[in-house]
Amino acid sequence: MSVDALTFPKATPRFDATLALDASVTKVRAVTETRAKALEKLSIYTIRDLLSHLPTHYLDYTELSSIAAARIGEETTIVGSVGRIKVKQTRKFPVTEVYLLDNTGVLKVTFFRAPWVSRQVSEGDILAVSGKVKFSYGYKEMASPFWEKVAEHGAHENLGAEAQSYARVVPVHGLTQGISAAWMRRLEINALEKTRGLLDFLPSHLLTNYGFMGLSAALSAVHFPHSLSEAEAARRRLAFDELICLQLALRARAALFGEPTEGYSHSTEGQYIKALWKALPFKLTEEQQQAVKDILADMARTRPMNRLLLGDVGTGKTIVATFACVAAADSESQAAVMVPTSVLASQYASKVGKLLDAVGVSWALLTGSTPQAERANIEKGISSGKISVVFGTQALLSKNVTFKKLSLVVVDEQHRFGVEQRASIAEKGKLADMLTMTATPIPRTLALSLYGDVEVSRIKNRPIAGAGVKTVVLTPENLDIAYGAIEQELQAGHQAYVVCARIEEDEGKEEQGGATQQGRERKLLSAEQVYKHVSSQTFKNWRVGLLTGALKPQEKDDIMAQFRDHKLDILVSTTVIEVGVDVPNATALLVLDADRFGLATLHQLRGRVGRGSVSGKVFLSSPYSKKSASRQRLEALEKSNDGFELAELDLKLRHEGDIVGFKQSGETTLSVADLVKDTDLVEAAYREVSEMLQNDEALRDPTYVPLTYEVLSRYKHIRSQGGRS
Ligand code: ADP
Ligand code: MG
């Protein structure tokens, strides 16, 4: 179904308001060219983008209280003028103290590790602060509150007041240089005005069944709520929108993108498969055999496969995927294996490639570092069908890569890829079978929301137990313990990893991912810095290499190859080594600033060692003290070796918004829905889409027209890919 084929009510203001969503943001009143430029930095180009730029939190003026009336131990918002600002340097970090005055008293507001506060605030400014009131050393105090400058000292125009008069709960939007908080609110107001009365794309029975707010109301309320509960109700409505649209994009491809529903039926007992069974260097475990059986059965069917192969690091997923690839070769079609890093792609080529050679299946490796001439050759081989299996990185997504007949897509360590990347590799074949693999455990709700109708195979046990790892958490003062252990391993002829949370020495931002106003400010050790130190001092007698994501793919491959061939003893790196790197001689791992990582990531990281017969030594360094939650989270790794258990725990603790390492790199699939809080909505969206497709597979019912239009607008990229062929 194309957008043009969709019928809308006759042109009405409602129609205009709806279409305005996808108009340029410059159509919004007061969005000048300069402001539009500034908005681009927040990836805001259309009115839809602007309205989707939701507040990160709210200042609740409905709970406004005077300093004298503020009750100890309760959350409240206080507005006062800045009397004095003091920055103290404690032994560990700077503390900024701001003394706030109103007509009734003095409130001491403290900010830890946030020296920029003193640069942003001056005496006489009016601040609103929101948080819990404590009593200490004779003052009422609020520590690390949400805060906002309501007015500059001596400001004539009180922009904050405008917002306040609009709503008692003030939204705090993410900002960028050139657009102040007050201006952002003004622009949101103008955008709302432009789209007032827009058509609600959700079928009305969903609104009534779930008691959702109407779209127009939800957009107003999420930006300018009258209460926090209203804001939450609005957010839930928008989260449901996001989830149901994603479900439809994943599961109604035939109806939405005009795809046929019959895929390939693979031959699964051909000569190559038979040869592979014979060429196996080891006997498959029962779980591996079962997974192979499931996958081949899926592939034999014409219905496209959508299977997720879950298994902890080292459970032997690669060989299972090899069977799938070989089945494609047997069926005179092609397989593409996409992995997130060139290091991993090369590893595939060297390991799986050998097996394919033995079986007689042609293959190629295509990454960003493949030289031009070779690349052209490989591209020719892929389009002529001479190459049956291609391993590669995102380089496979290039439009120069066209397949003669792509019938299987394997995506390894798939959580590194977003929905759209997965879709665009899949689009290179028509209804290709899809096998995704990951070592990161995915709760059911997450699998449903990210993959639609997915079937799951799980491998729980490792084929070779390996010696395992012993994990120790320590503070930076005790790093010599880790260094000593590493030295011992090196002496014994083994190798070691040192992993850092940051790449460069001088990053503009204090933390990767961008420190927020309330974010903690702490100097993270950078890989470059650590490399310098380690190679010139701690381990100056050993061969040390540096591997970061900032290197060119070719350089990365070289360094990785050197480490693999034991031409390097120590590899200092960022998490680029997290995914699937296999060097059995590496037996020690040190992670610096380990609290910066999710448990799932750390568990993946430590899977790099202890793979062979020698037990791995893992050290996690973090400045947090024994009692802190961050430290306790890390200590879970000392106690448990079960990746799935750890992931569940991580999900529960919800470490600083890092959902089991599932933050999509570079691309966010879900921005409103919260996979922890909104599991009921995930299930609801899944259920509703099942029902819709059951009753009306082609989604022809006029009730669904606005909704399908919305899905098409949100997933333009997928559509344009699909529409190409
Ligand atoms: P992962 O699931 O992390 O991708 P791999 O596929 O890299 O795991 O396998 C880990 C290691 O186990 C590899 O060295 C692989 O050759 C080996 N392996 C896989 N299956 C078996 C098996 N059935 N018996 C013995 N070794 C195996
Ligand atoms: Mg793997």
Short mmCIF file of N, CA, C and O and ligand atoms in Angstrom, two decimals, residues 282-285 288 312-319 351 463-464 582 611, ligand 1:
data_model
loop_
_atom_site.label_atom_id
_atom_site.label_comp_id
_atom_site.label_asym_id
_atom_site.label_seq_id
_atom_site.Cartn_x
_atom_site.Cartn_y
_atom_site.Cartn_z
N PHE A 282 34.42 -30.90 15.66
CA PHE A 282 34.00 -31.42 16.98
C PHE A 282 32.56 -31.90 16.85
O PHE A 282 31.90 -31.66 15.85
N LYS A 283 32.11 -32.57 17.89
CA LYS A 283 30.74 -33.05 17.87
C LYS A 283 29.85 -31.95 18.46
O LYS A 283 30.18 -31.37 19.49
N LEU A 284 28.75 -31.66 17.80
CA LEU A 284 27.86 -30.63 18.33
C LEU A 284 27.23 -31.10 19.64
O LEU A 284 26.93 -32.27 19.80
N THR A 285 27.05 -30.16 20.54
CA THR A 285 26.33 -30.50 21.77
C THR A 285 24.86 -30.70 21.43
O THR A 285 24.40 -30.31 20.35
N GLN A 288 23.19 -27.47 20.60
CA GLN A 288 23.56 -26.98 19.26
C GLN A 288 22.81 -27.76 18.19
O GLN A 288 22.30 -27.18 17.23
N ASP A 312 24.91 -17.53 25.75
CA ASP A 312 25.97 -16.78 26.39
C ASP A 312 27.26 -16.88 25.56
O ASP A 312 27.38 -17.73 24.69
N VAL A 313 28.18 -16.00 25.88
CA VAL A 313 29.47 -16.00 25.20
C VAL A 313 30.10 -17.40 25.29
O VAL A 313 30.11 -18.00 26.35
N GLY A 314 30.57 -17.90 24.16
CA GLY A 314 31.30 -19.16 24.18
C GLY A 314 30.43 -20.40 24.12
O GLY A 314 30.91 -21.51 24.26
N THR A 315 29.12 -20.21 23.89
CA THR A 315 28.26 -21.39 23.83
C THR A 315 28.26 -22.02 22.44
O THR A 315 27.59 -23.02 22.21
N GLY A 316 29.00 -21.42 21.51
CA GLY A 316 29.14 -22.05 20.20
C GLY A 316 28.00 -21.76 19.24
O GLY A 316 27.47 -22.65 18.58
N LYS A 317 27.66 -20.51 19.10
CA LYS A 317 26.59 -20.13 18.19
C LYS A 317 27.08 -20.10 16.74
O LYS A 317 26.32 -20.33 15.81
N THR A 318 28.38 -19.80 16.59
CA THR A 318 28.92 -19.61 15.25
C THR A 318 28.71 -20.83 14.36
O THR A 318 28.29 -20.71 13.21
N ILE A 319 28.99 -21.99 14.92
CA ILE A 319 28.89 -23.20 14.11
C ILE A 319 27.44 -23.46 13.70
O ILE A 319 27.16 -23.94 12.61
N LYS A 351 37.70 -18.37 10.76
CA LYS A 351 37.21 -19.61 11.37
C LYS A 351 36.19 -20.33 10.49
O LYS A 351 36.36 -21.49 10.13
N PRO A 463 30.06 -25.79 25.15
CA PRO A 463 30.54 -27.10 24.71
C PRO A 463 31.77 -27.54 25.49
O PRO A 463 31.91 -28.69 25.88
N ILE A 464 32.69 -26.61 25.67
CA ILE A 464 33.85 -26.91 26.50
C ILE A 464 33.74 -25.99 27.70
O ILE A 464 33.63 -24.77 27.54
N ASP A 582 38.01 -13.80 20.06
CA ASP A 582 38.37 -15.09 20.60
C ASP A 582 39.89 -15.31 20.54
O ASP A 582 40.43 -15.69 19.52
N ARG A 611 38.84 -18.80 28.44
CA ARG A 611 38.20 -19.60 27.41
C ARG A 611 38.93 -20.94 27.23
O ARG A 611 38.35 -21.93 26.82
P1 ADP B 1 29.80 -17.75 20.72
O1 ADP B 1 28.50 -18.39 21.06
O2 ADP B 1 30.29 -16.85 21.79
O3 ADP B 1 29.78 -17.09 19.38
P2 ADP B 1 31.71 -19.41 19.46
O4 ADP B 1 30.85 -19.87 18.37
O5 ADP B 1 32.75 -18.40 19.15
O6 ADP B 1 30.85 -18.93 20.67
O7 ADP B 1 32.37 -20.71 20.12
C1 ADP B 1 33.27 -20.64 21.19
C2 ADP B 1 34.34 -21.67 21.03
O8 ADP B 1 33.83 -22.99 21.22
C3 ADP B 1 34.97 -21.67 19.66
O9 ADP B 1 36.35 -21.75 19.79
C4 ADP B 1 34.37 -22.89 18.98
O10 ADP B 1 35.25 -23.41 18.02
C5 ADP B 1 34.19 -23.84 20.15
N1 ADP B 1 33.10 -24.82 19.97
C6 ADP B 1 31.86 -24.55 19.51
N2 ADP B 1 31.10 -25.66 19.54
C7 ADP B 1 31.87 -26.66 20.03
C8 ADP B 1 31.63 -28.04 20.31
N3 ADP B 1 30.45 -28.62 20.10
N4 ADP B 1 32.65 -28.74 20.84
C9 ADP B 1 33.84 -28.16 21.07
N5 ADP B 1 34.13 -26.86 20.84
C10 ADP B 1 33.14 -26.11 20.32
#
